[in-house]
Coordinates of C-alpha atoms and ligand atoms in Angstrom, one line a residue:
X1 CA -84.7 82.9 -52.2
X2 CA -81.2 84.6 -53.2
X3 CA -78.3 81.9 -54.2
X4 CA -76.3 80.8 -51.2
X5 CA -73.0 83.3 -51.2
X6 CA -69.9 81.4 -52.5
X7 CA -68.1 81.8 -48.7
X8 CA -64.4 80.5 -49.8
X9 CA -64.8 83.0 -52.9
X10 CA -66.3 86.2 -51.2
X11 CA -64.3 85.7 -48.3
X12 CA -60.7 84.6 -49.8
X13 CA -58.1 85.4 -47.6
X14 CA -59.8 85.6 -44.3
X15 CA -57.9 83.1 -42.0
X16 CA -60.2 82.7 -39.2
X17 CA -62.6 79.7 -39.4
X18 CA -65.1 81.3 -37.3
X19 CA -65.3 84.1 -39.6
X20 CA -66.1 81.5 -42.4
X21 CA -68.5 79.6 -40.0
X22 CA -70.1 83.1 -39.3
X23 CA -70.9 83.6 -43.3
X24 CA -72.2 79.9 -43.9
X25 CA -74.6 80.5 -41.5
X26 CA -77.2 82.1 -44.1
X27 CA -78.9 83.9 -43.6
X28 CA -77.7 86.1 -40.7
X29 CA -81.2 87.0 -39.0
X30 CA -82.7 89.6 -36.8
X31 CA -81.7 89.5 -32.9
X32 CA -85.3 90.3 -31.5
X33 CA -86.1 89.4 -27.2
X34 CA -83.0 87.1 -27.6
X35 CA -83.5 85.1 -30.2
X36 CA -82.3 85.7 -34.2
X37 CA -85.2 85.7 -36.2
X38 CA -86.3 86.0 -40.2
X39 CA -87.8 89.4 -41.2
X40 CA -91.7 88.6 -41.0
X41 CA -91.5 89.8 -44.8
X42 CA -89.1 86.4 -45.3
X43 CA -86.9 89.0 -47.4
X44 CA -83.2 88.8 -47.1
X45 CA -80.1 91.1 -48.6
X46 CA -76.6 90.7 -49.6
X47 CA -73.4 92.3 -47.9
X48 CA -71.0 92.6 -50.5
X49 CA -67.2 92.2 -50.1
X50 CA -66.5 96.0 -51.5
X51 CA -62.8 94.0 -51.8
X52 CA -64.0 91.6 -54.9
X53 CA -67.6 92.6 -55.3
X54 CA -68.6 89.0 -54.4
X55 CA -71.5 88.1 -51.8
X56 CA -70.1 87.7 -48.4
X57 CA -73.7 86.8 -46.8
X58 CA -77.7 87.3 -46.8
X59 CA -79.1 88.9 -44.9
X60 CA -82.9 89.2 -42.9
X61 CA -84.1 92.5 -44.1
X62 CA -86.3 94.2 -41.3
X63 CA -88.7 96.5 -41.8
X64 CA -91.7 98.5 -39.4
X65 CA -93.2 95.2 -38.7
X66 CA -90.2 93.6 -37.2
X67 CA -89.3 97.1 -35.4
X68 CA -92.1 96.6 -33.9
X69 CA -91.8 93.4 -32.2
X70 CA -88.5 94.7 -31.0
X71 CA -89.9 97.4 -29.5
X72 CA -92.3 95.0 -27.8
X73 CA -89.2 93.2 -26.7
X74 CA -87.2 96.1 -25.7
X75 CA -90.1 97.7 -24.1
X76 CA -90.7 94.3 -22.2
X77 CA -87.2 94.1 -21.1
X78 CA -87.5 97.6 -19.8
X79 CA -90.5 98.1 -18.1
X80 CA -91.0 94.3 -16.4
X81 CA -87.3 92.9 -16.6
X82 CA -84.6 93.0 -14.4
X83 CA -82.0 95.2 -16.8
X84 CA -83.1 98.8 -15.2
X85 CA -83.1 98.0 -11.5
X86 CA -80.9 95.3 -11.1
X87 CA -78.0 96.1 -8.9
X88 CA -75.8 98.4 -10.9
X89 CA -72.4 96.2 -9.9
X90 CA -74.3 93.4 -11.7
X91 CA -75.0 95.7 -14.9
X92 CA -71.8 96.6 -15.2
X93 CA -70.2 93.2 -14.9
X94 CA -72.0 92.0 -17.8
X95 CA -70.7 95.0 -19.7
X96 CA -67.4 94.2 -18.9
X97 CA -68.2 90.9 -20.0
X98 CA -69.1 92.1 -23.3
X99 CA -65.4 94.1 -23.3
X100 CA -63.7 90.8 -22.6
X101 CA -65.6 88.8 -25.6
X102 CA -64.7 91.6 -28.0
X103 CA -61.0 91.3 -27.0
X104 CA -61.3 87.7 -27.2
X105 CA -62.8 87.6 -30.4
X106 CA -60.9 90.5 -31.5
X107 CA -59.0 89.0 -34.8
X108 CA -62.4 87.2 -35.9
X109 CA -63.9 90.6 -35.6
X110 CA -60.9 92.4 -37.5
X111 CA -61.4 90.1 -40.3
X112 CA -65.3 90.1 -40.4
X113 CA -65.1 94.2 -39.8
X114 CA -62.0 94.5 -42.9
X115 CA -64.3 92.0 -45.2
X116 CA -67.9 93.6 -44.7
X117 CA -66.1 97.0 -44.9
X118 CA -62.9 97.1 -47.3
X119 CA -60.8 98.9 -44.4
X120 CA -57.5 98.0 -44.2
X121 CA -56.8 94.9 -41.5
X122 CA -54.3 96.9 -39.6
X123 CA -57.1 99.5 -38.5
X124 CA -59.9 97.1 -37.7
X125 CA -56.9 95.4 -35.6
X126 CA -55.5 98.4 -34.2
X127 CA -58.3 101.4 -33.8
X128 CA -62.2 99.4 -34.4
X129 CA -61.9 96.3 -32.3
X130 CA -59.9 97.7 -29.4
X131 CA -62.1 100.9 -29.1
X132 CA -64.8 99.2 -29.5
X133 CA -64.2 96.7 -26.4
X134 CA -62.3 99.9 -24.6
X135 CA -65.7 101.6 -25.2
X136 CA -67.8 99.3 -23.4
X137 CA -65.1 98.8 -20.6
X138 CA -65.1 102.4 -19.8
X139 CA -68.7 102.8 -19.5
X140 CA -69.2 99.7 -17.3
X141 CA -67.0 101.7 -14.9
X142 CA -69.7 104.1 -15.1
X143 CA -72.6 102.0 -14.0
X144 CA -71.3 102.2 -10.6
X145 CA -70.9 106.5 -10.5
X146 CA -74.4 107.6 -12.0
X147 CA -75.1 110.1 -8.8
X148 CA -78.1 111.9 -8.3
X149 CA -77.7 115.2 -5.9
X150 CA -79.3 116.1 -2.9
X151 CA -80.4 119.7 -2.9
X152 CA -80.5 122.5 0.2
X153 CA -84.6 122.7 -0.3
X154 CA -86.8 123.9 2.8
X155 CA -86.1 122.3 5.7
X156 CA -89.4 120.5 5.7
X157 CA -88.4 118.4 3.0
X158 CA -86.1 116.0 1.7
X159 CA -85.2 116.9 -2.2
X160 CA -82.9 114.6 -4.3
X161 CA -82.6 113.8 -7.6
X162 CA -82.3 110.5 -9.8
X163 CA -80.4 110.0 -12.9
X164 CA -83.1 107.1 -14.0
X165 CA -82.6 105.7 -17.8
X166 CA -84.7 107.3 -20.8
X167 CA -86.0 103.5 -21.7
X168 CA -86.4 102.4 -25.2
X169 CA -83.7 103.7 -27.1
X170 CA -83.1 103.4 -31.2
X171 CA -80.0 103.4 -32.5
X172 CA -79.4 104.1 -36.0
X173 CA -75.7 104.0 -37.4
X174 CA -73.2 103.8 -40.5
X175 CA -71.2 101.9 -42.5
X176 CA -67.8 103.5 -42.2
X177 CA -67.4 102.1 -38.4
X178 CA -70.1 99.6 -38.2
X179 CA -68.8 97.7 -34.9
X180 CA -67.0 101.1 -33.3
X181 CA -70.1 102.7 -33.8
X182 CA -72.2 100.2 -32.6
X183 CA -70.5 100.1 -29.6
X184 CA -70.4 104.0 -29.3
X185 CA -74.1 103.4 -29.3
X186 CA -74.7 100.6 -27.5
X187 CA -72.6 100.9 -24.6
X188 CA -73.8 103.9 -22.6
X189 CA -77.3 103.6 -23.5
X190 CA -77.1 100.3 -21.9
X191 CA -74.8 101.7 -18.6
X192 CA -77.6 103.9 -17.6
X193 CA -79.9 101.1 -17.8
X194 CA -81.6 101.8 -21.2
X195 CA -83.1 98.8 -23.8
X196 CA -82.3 99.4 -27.5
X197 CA -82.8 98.4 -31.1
X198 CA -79.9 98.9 -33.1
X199 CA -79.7 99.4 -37.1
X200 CA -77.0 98.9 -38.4
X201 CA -76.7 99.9 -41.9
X202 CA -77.4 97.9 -45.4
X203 CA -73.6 98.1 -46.0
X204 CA -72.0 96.6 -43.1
X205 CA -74.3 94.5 -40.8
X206 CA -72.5 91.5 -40.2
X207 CA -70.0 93.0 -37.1
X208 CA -73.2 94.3 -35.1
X209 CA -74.8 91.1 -35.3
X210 CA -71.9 88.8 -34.7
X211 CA -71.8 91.4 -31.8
X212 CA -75.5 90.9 -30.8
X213 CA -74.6 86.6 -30.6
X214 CA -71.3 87.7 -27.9
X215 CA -74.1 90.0 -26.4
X216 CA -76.4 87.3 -25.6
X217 CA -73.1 85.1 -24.6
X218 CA -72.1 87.8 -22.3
X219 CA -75.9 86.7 -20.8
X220 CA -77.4 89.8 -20.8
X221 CA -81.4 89.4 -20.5
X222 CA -83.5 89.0 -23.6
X223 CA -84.9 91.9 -25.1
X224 CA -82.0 94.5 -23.8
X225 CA -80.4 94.3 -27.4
X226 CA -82.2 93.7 -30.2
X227 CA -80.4 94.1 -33.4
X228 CA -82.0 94.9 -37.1
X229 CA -80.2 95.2 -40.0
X230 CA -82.8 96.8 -43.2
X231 CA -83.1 99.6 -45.1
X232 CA -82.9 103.4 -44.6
X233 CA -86.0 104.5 -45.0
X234 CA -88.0 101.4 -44.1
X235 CA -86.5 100.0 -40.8
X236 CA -84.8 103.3 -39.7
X237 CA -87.6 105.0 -40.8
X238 CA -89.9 102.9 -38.5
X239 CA -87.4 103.5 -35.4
X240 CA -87.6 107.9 -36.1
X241 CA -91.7 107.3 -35.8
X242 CA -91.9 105.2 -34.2
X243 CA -94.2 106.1 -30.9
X244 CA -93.4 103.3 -28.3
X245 CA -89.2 104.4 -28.8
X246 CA -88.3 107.0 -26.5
X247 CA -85.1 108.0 -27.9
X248 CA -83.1 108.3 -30.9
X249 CA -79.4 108.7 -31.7
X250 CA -78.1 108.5 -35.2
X251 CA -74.7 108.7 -36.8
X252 CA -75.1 109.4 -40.4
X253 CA -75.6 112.3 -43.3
X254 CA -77.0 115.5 -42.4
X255 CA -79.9 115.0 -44.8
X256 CA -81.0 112.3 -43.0
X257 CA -80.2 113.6 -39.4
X258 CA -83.3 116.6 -40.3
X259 CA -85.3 113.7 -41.8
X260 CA -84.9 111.7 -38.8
X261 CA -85.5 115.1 -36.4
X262 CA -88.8 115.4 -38.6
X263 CA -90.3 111.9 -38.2
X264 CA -89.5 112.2 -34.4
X265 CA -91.7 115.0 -33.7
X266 CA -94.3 112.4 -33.2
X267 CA -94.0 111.7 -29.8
X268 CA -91.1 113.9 -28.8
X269 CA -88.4 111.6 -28.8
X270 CA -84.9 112.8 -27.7
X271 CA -82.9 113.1 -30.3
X272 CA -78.7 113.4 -31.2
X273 CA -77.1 113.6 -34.1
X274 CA -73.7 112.8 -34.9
X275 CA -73.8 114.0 -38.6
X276 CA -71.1 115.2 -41.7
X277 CA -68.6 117.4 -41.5
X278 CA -65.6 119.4 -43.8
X279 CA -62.8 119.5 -41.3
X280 CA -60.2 122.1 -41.3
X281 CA -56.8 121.0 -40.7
X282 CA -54.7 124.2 -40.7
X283 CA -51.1 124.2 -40.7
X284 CA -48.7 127.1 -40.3
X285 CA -45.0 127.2 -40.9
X286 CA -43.9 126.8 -37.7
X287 CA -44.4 123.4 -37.2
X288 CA -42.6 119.9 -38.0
X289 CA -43.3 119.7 -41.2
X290 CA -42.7 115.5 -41.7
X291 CA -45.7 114.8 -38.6
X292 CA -48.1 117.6 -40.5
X293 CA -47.5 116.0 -43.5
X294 CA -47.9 112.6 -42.0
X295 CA -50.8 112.8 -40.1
X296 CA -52.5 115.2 -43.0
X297 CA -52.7 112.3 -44.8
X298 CA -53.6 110.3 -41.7
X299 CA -56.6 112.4 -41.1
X300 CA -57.8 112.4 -44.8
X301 CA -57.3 108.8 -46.1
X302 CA -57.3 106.6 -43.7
X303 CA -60.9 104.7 -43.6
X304 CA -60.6 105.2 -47.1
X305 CA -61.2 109.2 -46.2
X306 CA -64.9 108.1 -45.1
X307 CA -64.5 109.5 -42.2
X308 CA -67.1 112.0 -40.6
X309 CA -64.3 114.0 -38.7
X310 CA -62.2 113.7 -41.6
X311 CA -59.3 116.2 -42.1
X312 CA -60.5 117.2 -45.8
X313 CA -59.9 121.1 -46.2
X314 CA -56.0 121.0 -45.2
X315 CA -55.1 124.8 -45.6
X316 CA -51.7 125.4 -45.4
X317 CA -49.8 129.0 -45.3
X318 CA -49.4 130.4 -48.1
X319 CA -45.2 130.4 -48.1
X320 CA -45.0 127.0 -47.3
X321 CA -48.5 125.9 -49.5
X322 CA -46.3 124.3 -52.8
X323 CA -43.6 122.1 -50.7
X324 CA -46.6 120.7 -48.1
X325 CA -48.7 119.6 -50.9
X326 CA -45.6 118.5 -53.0
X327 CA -44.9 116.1 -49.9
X328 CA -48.5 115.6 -49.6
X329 CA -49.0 114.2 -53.1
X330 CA -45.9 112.0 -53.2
X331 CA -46.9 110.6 -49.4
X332 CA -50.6 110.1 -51.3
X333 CA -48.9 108.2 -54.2
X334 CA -46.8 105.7 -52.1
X335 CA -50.0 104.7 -49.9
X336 CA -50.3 100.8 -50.9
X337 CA -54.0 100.3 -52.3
X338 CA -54.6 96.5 -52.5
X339 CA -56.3 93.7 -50.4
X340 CA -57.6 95.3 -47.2
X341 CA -56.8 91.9 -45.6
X342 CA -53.1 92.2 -46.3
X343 CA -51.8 94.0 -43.3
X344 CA -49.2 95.9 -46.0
X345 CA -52.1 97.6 -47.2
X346 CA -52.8 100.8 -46.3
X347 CA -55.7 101.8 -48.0
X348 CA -58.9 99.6 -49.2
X349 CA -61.5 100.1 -51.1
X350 CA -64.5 102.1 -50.7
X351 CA -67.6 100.5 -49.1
X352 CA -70.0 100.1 -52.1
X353 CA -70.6 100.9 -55.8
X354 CA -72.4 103.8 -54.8
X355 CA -70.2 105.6 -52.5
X356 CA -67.7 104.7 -55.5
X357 CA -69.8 106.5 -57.9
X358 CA -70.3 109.1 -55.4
X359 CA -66.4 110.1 -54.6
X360 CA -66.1 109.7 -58.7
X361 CA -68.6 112.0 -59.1
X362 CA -66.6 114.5 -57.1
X363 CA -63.0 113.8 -58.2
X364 CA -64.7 115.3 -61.8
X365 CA -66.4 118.1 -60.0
X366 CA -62.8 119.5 -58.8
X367 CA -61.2 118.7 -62.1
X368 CA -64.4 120.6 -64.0
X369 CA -64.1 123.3 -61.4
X370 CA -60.6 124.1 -62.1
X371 CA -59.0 122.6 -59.2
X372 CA -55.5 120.5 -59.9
X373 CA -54.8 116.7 -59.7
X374 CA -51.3 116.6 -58.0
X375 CA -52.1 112.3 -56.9
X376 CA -55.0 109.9 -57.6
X377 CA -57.9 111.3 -59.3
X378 CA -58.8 108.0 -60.5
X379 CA -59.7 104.4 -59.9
X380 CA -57.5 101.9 -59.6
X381 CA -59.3 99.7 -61.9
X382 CA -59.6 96.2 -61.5
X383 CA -62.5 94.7 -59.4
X384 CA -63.9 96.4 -56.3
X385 CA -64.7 99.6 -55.1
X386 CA -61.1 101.0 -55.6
X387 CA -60.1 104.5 -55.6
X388 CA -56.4 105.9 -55.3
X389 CA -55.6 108.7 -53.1
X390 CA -56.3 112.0 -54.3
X391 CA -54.9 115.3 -53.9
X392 CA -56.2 118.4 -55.3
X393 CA -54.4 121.6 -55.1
X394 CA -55.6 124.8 -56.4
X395 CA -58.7 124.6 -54.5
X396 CA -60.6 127.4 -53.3
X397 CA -62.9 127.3 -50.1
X398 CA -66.0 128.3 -52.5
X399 CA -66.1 124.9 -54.5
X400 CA -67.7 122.1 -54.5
X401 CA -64.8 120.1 -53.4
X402 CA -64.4 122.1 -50.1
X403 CA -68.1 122.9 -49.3
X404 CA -70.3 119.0 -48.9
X405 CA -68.5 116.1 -48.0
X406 CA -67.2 113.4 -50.5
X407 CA -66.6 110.5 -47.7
X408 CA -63.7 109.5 -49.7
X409 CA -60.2 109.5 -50.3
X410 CA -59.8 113.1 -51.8
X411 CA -57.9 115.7 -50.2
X412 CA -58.1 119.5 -51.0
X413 CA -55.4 121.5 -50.1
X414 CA -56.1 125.5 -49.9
X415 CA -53.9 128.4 -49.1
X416 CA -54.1 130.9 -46.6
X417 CA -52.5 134.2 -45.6
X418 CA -52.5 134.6 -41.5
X419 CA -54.3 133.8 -38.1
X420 CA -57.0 135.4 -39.1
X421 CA -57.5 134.4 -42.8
X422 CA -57.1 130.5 -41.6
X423 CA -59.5 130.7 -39.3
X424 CA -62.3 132.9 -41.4
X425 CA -62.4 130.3 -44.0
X426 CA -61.7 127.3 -41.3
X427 CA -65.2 128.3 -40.3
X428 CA -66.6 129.1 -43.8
X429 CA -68.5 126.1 -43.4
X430 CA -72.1 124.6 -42.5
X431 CA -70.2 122.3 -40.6
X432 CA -68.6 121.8 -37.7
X433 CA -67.5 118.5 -36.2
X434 CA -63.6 118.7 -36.0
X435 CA -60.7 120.7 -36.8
X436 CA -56.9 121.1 -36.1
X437 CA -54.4 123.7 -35.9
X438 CA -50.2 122.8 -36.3
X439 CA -47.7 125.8 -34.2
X440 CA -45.4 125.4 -31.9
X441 CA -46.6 129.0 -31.1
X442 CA -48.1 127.8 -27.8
X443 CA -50.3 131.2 -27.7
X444 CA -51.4 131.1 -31.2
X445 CA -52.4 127.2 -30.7
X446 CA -54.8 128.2 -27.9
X447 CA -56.2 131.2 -29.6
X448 CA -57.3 129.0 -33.0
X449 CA -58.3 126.6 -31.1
X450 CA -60.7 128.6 -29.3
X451 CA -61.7 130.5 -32.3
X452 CA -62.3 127.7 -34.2
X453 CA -66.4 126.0 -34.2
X454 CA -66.0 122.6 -34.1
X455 CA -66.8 120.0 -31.5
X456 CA -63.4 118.7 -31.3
X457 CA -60.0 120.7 -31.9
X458 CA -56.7 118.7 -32.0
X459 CA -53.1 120.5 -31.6
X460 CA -50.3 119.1 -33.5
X461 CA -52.4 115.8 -34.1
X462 CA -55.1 115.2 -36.3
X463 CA -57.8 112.2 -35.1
X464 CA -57.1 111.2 -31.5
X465 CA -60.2 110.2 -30.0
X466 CA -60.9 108.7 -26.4
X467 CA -63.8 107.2 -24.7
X468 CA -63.0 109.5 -21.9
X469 CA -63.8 112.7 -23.7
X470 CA -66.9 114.2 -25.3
X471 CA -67.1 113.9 -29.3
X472 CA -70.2 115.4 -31.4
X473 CA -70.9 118.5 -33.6
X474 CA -71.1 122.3 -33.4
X475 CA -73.7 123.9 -36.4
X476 CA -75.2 121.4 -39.3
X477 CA -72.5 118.5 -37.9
X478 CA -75.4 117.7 -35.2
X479 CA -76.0 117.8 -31.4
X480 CA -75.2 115.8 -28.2
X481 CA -72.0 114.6 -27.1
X482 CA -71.3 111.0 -27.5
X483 CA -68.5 109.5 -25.3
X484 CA -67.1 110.4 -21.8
X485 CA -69.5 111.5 -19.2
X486 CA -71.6 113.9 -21.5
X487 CA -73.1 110.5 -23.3
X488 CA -74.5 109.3 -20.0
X489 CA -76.4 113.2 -20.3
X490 CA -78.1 111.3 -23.8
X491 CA -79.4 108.0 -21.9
X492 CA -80.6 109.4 -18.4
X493 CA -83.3 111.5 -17.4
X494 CA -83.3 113.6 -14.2
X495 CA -86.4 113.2 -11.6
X496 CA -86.4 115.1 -8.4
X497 CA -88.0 113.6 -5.1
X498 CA -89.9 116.1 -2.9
X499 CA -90.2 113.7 0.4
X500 CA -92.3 116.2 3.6
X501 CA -90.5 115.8 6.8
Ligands
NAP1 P1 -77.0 107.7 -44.4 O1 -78.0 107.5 -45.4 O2 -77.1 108.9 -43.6 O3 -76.9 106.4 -43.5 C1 -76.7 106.3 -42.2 C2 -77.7 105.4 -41.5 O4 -79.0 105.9 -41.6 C3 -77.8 104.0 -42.2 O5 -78.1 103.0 -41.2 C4 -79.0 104.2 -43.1 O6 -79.6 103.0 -43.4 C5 -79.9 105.0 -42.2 N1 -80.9 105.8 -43.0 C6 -80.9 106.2 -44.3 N2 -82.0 106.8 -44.6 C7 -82.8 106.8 -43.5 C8 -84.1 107.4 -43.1 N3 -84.8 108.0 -44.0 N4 -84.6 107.2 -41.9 C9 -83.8 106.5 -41.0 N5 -82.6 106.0 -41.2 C10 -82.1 106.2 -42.4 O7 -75.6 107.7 -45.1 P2 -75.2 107.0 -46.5 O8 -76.2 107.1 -47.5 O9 -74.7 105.6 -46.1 O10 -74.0 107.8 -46.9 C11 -74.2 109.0 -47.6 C12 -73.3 110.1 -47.1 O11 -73.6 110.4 -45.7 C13 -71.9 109.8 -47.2 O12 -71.3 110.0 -48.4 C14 -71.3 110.8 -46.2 O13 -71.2 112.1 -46.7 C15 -72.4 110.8 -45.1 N6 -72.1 109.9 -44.0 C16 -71.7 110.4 -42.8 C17 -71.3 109.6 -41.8 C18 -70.8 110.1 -40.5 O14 -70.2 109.4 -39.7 N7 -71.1 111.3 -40.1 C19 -71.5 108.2 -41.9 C20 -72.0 107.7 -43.1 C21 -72.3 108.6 -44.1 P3 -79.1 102.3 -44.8 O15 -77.7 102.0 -44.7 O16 -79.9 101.1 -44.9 O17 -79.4 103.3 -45.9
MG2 MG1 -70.5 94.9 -47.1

């Protein structure tokens, strides 16, 4: 057995005591039919603070064996438990419970989220925690409004259809929003009356399983949520192949979205895929310059840039290209990197050693490839997962640097000539899961927009996202609409009723 995590070390800083109660507990286990259990292997893992590199807690690994007693439990709770058929005024209460806890528990959260994580305490407080409980308050309004239609068939029969849950659903997510995303997930799977078994990933498991213990406060039957923190290709790996799971959604890279599409083949589970993406964020002259600029750097940093809807290709006209990236690079350069728990800070650190290696990798990539350093393009040195804000300018749409996603803080900043040059290399891309266009040429706005392949397309804004309104990918950026009413199209399946008059 591991060491027992220095707490007060790993988690120095962190004011709430149940936040340190939370870590002591070690280690965190498995939340399988209601109960947290040890991984039947007895093997645990350490979440590192990506702050100071030190242990913040063990934790059960599961693997296919303990996958599979949560699909025993989730299968349980769906086919001879009360969660599908109860009353859906009860369902939703109980998910509006779960809102409430998340609100009431919201700076524990913030500080557990900011410590697993490295993201700065003023997003976890102001974007994670309250869209996460806004996320399961908006689809508990939905329990009550899933309608089936009744159809003009023959007038010897009675035809109407039922929106009726898909049933064991697996939910596989990442590190970069682990309780957001978890909530994404969990909520309308379990609004349409769904049971699921959630993964959260290696990195970041400690938010999804302090939400699986509000969960079970909230008093939701055993066996609705189970939650597994493990390994990629072990405990996710089991949920994709798994043949008693009827469903997959996964949030993640797109080589592992076609892996996961592979190993469900099996028995034809339903799949979506939220997966990578190289977001265009095009700005033409006539525009405020000082928002563009500010919410440029908004939509490529913040999360530390890991971001899948990340504004990272920021092509800017070619007459104004030198003074946006000038104001770009100096904005970069005042950004205050330093202890994601002081609310000054603005940005963290990156969530691991690899993913530091990995945005390393690429801030030498653009240098070998010709593009120019105008901020960061280094670490900040010191321990943890530190890297500074970096702007590259000089960048053409062919490299490296604008083609696959780095998932860190690097910016590259291309020129274009016109409407139509913007959008041709806007789309130049295998991706497609967001983009932006800043005019106040109300005509040209609307025409870009509509020209432009992504699954979301802000105006004069880079990020916003709702609960209210569809999010997911056009091309290699997946398929399926999380959020709004086009989620609830994920987690039901439609039956129609023939009845002879
Ligand atoms: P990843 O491997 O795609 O991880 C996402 C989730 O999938 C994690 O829970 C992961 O578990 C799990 N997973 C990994 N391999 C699996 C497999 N063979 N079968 C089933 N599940 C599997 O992403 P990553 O390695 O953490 O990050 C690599 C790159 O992916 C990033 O640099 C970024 O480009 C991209 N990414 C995109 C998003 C997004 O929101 N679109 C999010 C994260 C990463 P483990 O954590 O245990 O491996
Ligand atoms: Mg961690």
């Amino acid at each position: 057995m591991a060491a027992l995590p220095k707490v007060e070390v790993a988690a120095a800083g962190a004011k709430q005591s149940a936040v340190i109660n939370f870590l002591k507990e070690s280690p965190k286990n498995l939340l399988i039919g209601g109960k947290f259990v040890a991984a039947k292997s007895g093997k645990v893992f350490e979440s590192i603070n990506p702050a100071n590199e030190e242990v913040l807690a063990l934790v059960a690994e599961g693997d296919a064996a303990d996958i599979d007693e949560a699909v025993k439990a989730a299968r349980g709770a769906f086919e001879q438990g009360r969660w599908p058929s109860m009353r859906p005024a009860e369902r939703a209460r109980y998910l509006f419970k779960v809102a409430d806890l998340i609100e009431a528990h919201s700076e524990e959260l913030a500080e557990l989220e900011t410590l697993d994580n490295g993201k700065p305490i003023w997003e976890s407080r102001v974007v994670d925690v309250p869209f996460a409980a806004e996320t399961f308050r908006y689809y508990a309004g939905w329990v009550t409004k899933i309608y089936g239609e009744t159809n003009p068939s023959d007038p010897s029969m009675f035809n109407f259809t039922l929106h009726e849950p898909v049933g064991v659903c697996g939910q596989i997510i990442p590190w970069n929003f682990p309780l957001l995303m978890a909530s994404w997930k969990l909520a309308p799977a379990l609004a349409c009356g769904n049971t699921v078994i959630l993964k959260p990933a290696e990195q970041t498991p400690l938010t999804a399983l302090r939400l699986g213990e509000l969960i079970l406060e909230a008093g939701l039957p055993d066996g609705v949520v189970n939650v597994i923190p493990g390994f990629g290709p072990t405990a996710g790996g089991a949920i994709a192949a798994h043949p008693g799971i009827d469903k997959v959604a996964f949030t993640g890279s797109t080589e592992v979205g076609k892996e996961i599409l592979k190993a469900s083949a099996g028995n034809l589970k339903r799949i979506s895929l939220e997966l990578g993406g190289k977001s265009p964020n095009i700005i033409f002259p006539d525009t405020d310059m000082k928002r563009a600029v500010g919410s440029a750097m908004m939509g490529v940093f913040m999360t530390q840039g890991q971001v899948c809807c990340a504004g990272t290709r920021i092509f800017v006209e070619q007459g104004i290209y030198e003074q946006f990236a000038e104001a770009l690079s100096q904005g970069a350069q005042k950004m205050t990197l330093g202890n994601p728990l002081d609310p000054k800070t603005k940005m963290g650190p990156v969530v691991s050693r690899e993913q530091y290696d990995r945005v390393m990798g690429y801030v030498k990539i653009g240098k070998d490839e010709g593009a120019k350093v105008a901020a960061g393009g280094e670490a900040a040195g010191g321990k943890g997962y530190f890297i500074k804000p970096t702007v590259f300018t000089g960048v053409c749409n062919e490299m490296r640097i604008a083609r696959e996603e780095i998932f860190g803080p690097v910016a590259a900043t291309i020129p274009f000539k016109d409407e139509d040059d913007a959008v041709l290399q806007g789309n130049d891309t295998t991706y497609g899961l967001a983009a932006a266009v800043w005019t106040r040429d109300v005509s040209r706005a609307v025409r870009v927009a509509r020209r432009l392949k992504a699954g979301t397309v802000w105006v004069n804004t880079y990020g916003v996202l709702d609960p209210i309104s569809p999010f997911g990918g056009y091309k290699q950026s997946g398929f399926g609409r999380e959020l709004g009413r086009y989620a609830l199209e994920l987690y039901t399946q439609v039956k129609s009723v023939f009845v002879a008059l």
